[in-house]
PDB file of C-alpha atoms in Angstrom:
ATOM      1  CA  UNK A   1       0.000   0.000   0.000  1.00 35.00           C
ATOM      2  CA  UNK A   2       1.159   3.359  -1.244  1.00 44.00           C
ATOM      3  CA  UNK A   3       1.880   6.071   1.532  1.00 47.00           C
ATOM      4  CA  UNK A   4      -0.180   9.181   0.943  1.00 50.00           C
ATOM      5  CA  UNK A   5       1.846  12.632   1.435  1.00 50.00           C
ATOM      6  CA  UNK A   6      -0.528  15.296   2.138  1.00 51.00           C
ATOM      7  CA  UNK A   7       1.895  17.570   4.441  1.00 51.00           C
ATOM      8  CA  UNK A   8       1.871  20.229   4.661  1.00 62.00           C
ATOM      9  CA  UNK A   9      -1.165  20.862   1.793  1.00 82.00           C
ATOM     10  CA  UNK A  10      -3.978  19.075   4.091  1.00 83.00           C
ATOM     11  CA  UNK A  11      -4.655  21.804   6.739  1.00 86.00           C
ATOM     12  CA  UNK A  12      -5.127  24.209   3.459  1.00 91.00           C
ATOM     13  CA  UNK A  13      -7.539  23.018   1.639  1.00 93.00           C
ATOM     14  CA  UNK A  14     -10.144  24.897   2.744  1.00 93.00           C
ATOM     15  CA  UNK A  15      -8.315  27.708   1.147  1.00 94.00           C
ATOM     16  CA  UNK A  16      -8.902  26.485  -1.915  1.00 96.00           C
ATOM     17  CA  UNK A  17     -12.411  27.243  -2.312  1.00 96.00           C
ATOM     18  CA  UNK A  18     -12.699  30.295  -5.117  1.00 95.00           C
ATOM     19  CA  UNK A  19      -9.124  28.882  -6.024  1.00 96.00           C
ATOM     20  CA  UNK A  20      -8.499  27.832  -9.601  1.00 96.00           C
ATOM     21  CA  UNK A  21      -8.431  23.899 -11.492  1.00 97.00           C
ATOM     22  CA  UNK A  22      -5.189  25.582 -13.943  1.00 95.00           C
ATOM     23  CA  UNK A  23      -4.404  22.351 -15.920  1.00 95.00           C
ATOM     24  CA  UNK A  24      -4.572  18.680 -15.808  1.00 97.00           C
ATOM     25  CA  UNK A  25      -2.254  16.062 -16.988  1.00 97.00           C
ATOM     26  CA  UNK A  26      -3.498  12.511 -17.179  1.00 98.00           C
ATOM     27  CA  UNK A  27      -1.219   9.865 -18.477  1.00 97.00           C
ATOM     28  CA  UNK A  28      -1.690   5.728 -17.788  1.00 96.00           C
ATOM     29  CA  UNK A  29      -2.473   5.864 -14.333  1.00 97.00           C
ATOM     30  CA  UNK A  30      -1.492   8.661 -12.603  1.00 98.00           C
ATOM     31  CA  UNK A  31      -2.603  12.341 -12.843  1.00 97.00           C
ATOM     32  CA  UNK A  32      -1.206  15.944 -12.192  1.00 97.00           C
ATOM     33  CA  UNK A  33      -3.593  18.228 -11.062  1.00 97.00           C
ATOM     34  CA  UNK A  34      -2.143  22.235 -11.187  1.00 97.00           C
ATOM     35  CA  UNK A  35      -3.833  23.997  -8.575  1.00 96.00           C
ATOM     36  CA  UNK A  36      -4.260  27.402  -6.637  1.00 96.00           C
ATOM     37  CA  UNK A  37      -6.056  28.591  -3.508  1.00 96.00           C
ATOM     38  CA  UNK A  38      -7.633  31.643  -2.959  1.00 96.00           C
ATOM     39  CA  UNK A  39      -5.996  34.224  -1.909  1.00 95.00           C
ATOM     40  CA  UNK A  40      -4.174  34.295   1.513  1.00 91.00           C
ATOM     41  CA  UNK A  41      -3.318  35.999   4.470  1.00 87.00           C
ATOM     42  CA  UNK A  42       0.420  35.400   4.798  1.00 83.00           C
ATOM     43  CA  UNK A  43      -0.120  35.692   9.041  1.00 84.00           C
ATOM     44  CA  UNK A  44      -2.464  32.320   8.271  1.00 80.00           C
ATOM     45  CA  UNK A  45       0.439  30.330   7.249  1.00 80.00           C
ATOM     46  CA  UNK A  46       2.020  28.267  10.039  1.00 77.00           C
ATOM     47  CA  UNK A  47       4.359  26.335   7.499  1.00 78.00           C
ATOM     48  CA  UNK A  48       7.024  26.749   5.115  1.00 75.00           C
ATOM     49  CA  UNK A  49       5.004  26.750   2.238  1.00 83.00           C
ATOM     50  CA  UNK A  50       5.493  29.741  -0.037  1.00 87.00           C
ATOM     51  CA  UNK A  51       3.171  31.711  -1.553  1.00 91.00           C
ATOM     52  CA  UNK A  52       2.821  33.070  -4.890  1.00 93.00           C
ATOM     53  CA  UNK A  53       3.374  36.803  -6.053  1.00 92.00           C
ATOM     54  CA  UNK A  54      -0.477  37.038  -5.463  1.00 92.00           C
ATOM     55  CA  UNK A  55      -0.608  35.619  -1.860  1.00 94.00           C
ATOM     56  CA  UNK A  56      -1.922  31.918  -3.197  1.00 95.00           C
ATOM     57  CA  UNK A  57      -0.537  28.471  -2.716  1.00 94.00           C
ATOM     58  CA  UNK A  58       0.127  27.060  -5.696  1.00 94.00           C
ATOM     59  CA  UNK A  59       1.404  23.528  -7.053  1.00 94.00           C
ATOM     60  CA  UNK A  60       1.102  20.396  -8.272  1.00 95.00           C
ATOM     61  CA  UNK A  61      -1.502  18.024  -7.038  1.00 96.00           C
ATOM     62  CA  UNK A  62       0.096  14.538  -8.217  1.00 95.00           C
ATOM     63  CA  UNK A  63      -2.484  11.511  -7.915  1.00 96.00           C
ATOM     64  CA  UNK A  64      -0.720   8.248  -8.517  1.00 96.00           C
ATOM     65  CA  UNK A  65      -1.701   5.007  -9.493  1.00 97.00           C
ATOM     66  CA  UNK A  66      -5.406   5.748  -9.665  1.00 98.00           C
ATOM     67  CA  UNK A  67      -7.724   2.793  -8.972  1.00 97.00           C
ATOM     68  CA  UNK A  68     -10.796   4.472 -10.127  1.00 98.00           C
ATOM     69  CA  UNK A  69     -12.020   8.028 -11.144  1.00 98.00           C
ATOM     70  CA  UNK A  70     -15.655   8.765 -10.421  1.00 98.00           C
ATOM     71  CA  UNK A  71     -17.458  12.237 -12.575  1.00 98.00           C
ATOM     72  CA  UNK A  72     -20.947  13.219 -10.678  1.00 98.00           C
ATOM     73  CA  UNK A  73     -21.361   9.205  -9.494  1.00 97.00           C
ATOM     74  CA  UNK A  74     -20.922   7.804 -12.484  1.00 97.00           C
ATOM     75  CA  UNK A  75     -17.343   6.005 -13.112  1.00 98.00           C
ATOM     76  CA  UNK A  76     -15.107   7.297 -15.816  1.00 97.00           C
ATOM     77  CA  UNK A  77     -12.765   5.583 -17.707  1.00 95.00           C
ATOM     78  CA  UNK A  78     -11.409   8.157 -20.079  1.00 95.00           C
ATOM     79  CA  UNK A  79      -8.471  10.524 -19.840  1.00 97.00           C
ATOM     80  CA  UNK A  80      -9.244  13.591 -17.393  1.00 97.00           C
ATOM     81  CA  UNK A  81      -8.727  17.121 -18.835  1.00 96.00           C
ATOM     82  CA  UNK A  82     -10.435  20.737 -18.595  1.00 96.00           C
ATOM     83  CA  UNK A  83     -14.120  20.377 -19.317  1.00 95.00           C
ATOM     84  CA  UNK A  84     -14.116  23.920 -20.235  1.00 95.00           C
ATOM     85  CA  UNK A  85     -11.517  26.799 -20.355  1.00 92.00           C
ATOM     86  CA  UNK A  86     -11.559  27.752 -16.429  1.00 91.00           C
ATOM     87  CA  UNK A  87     -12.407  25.472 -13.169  1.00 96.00           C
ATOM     88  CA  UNK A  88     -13.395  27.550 -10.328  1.00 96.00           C
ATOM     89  CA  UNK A  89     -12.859  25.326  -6.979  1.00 97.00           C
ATOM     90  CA  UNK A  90     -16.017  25.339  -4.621  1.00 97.00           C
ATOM     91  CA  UNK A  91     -14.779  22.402  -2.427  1.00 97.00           C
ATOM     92  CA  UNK A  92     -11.005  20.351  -2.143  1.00 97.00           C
ATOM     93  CA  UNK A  93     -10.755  17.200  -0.082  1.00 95.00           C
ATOM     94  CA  UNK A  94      -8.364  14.910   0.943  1.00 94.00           C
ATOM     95  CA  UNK A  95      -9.660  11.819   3.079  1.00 91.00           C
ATOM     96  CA  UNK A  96      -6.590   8.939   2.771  1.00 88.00           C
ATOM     97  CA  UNK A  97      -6.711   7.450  -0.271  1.00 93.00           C
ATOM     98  CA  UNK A  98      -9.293   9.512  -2.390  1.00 96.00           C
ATOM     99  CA  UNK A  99      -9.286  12.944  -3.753  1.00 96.00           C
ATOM    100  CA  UNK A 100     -12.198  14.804  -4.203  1.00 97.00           C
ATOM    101  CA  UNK A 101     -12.736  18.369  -6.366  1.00 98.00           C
ATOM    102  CA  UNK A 102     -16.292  19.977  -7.046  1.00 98.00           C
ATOM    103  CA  UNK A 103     -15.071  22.532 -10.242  1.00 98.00           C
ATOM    104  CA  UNK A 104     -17.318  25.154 -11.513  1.00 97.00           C
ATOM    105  CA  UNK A 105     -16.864  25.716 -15.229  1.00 96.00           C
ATOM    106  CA  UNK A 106     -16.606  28.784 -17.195  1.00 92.00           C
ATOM    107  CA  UNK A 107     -15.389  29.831 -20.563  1.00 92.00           C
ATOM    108  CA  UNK A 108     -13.003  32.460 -21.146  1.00 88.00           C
ATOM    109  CA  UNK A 109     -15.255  35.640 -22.531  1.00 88.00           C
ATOM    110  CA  UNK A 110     -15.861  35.486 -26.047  1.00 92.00           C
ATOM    111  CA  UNK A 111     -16.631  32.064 -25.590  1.00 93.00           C
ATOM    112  CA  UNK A 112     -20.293  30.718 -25.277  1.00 91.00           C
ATOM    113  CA  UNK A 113     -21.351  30.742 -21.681  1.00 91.00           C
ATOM    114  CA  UNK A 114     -21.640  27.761 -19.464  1.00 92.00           C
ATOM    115  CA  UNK A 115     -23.150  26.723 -16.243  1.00 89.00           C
ATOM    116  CA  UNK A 116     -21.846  23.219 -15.151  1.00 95.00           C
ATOM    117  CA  UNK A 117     -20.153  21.743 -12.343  1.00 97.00           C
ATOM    118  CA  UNK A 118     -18.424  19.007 -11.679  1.00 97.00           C
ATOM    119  CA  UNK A 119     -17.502  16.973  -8.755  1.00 98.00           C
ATOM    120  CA  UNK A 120     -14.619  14.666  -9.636  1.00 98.00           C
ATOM    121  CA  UNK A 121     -13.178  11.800  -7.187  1.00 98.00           C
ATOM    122  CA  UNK A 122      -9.778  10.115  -7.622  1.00 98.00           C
ATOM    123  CA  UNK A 123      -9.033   6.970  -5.656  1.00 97.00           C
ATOM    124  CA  UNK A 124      -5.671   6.487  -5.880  1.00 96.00           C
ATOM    125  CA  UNK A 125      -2.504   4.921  -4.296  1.00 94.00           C
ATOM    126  CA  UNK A 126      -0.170   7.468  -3.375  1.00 93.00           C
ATOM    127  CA  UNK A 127      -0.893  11.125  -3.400  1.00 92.00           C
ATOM    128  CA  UNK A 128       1.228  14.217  -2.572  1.00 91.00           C
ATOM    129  CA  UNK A 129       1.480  17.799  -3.394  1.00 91.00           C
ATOM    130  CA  UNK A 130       4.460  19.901  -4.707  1.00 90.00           C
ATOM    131  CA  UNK A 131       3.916  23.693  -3.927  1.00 90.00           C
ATOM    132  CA  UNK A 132       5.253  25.832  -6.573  1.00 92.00           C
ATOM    133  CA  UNK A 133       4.696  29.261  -6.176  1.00 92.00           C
ATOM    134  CA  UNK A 134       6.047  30.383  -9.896  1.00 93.00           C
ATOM    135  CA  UNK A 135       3.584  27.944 -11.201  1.00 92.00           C
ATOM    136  CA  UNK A 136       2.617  29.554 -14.712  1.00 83.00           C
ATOM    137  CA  UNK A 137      -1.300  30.298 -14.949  1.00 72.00           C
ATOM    138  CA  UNK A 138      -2.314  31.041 -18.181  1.00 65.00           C
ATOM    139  CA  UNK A 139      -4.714  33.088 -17.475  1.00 59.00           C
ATOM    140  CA  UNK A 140      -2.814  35.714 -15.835  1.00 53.00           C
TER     141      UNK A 140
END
């Protein structure tokens, strides 16, 4: 059984509601989700994580050997990307081995507008975060 690194990401999650879904990578079996929190008050931070030029954590999610990816209850066996061109974060969790993301799409504007959310669960084996405060959003 994998070990599952969530220092020192887990006590922040919460933070990461109004944060930003930036990319996804999914390859095989394992996944990179790029993420970023809201934005922070740097007195909040009681670990050596540092934050971004605009007061966010940002980083890599990594989810690795995935045992089974679940879209709104239904399973999903294709390859996980952006639904749409932006994924607003309502809610992050971590409980052991599963991830779990509710993502509220929008399109960038000129685009048609949508209204749909997704919540997105990722059992996997080992899962750990790499903060990366220089972590290049494209939409900044």
């Amino acid at each position: 059984w994998g070990m599952v690194e969530l220092v020192p990401i887990q006590k922040y999650l919460h933070e990461f509601h109004d944060g930003c879904l930036i990319d996804i990578e999914h390859k095989g079996r394992n996944c990179v989700l790029s993420l970023e929190s809201a934005e922070m008050d740097p007195a909040d931070m009681k670990d050596a994580i540092s934050l971004s030029g605009r007061g966010t954590i940002k980083g890599k999610l990594y989810v690795k050997d995935i045992q089974s990816i679940n879209i709104n209850e239904v399973d999903f066996q294709g390859k996980l990307s952006l639904k749409y061109d932006y994924g607003s974060i309502f809610d992050f969790d971590i409980q052991n081995d599963v991830v779990e993301l509710q993502i509220s799409w929008r399109n960038s504007p000129g685009k048609p507008n949508v209204n749909d959310f997704s919540t997105i669960k990722i059992k996997a084996k080992s899962i750990f975060w790499e903060t990366i405060p220089d972590l290049e959003d494209p939409f900044w």
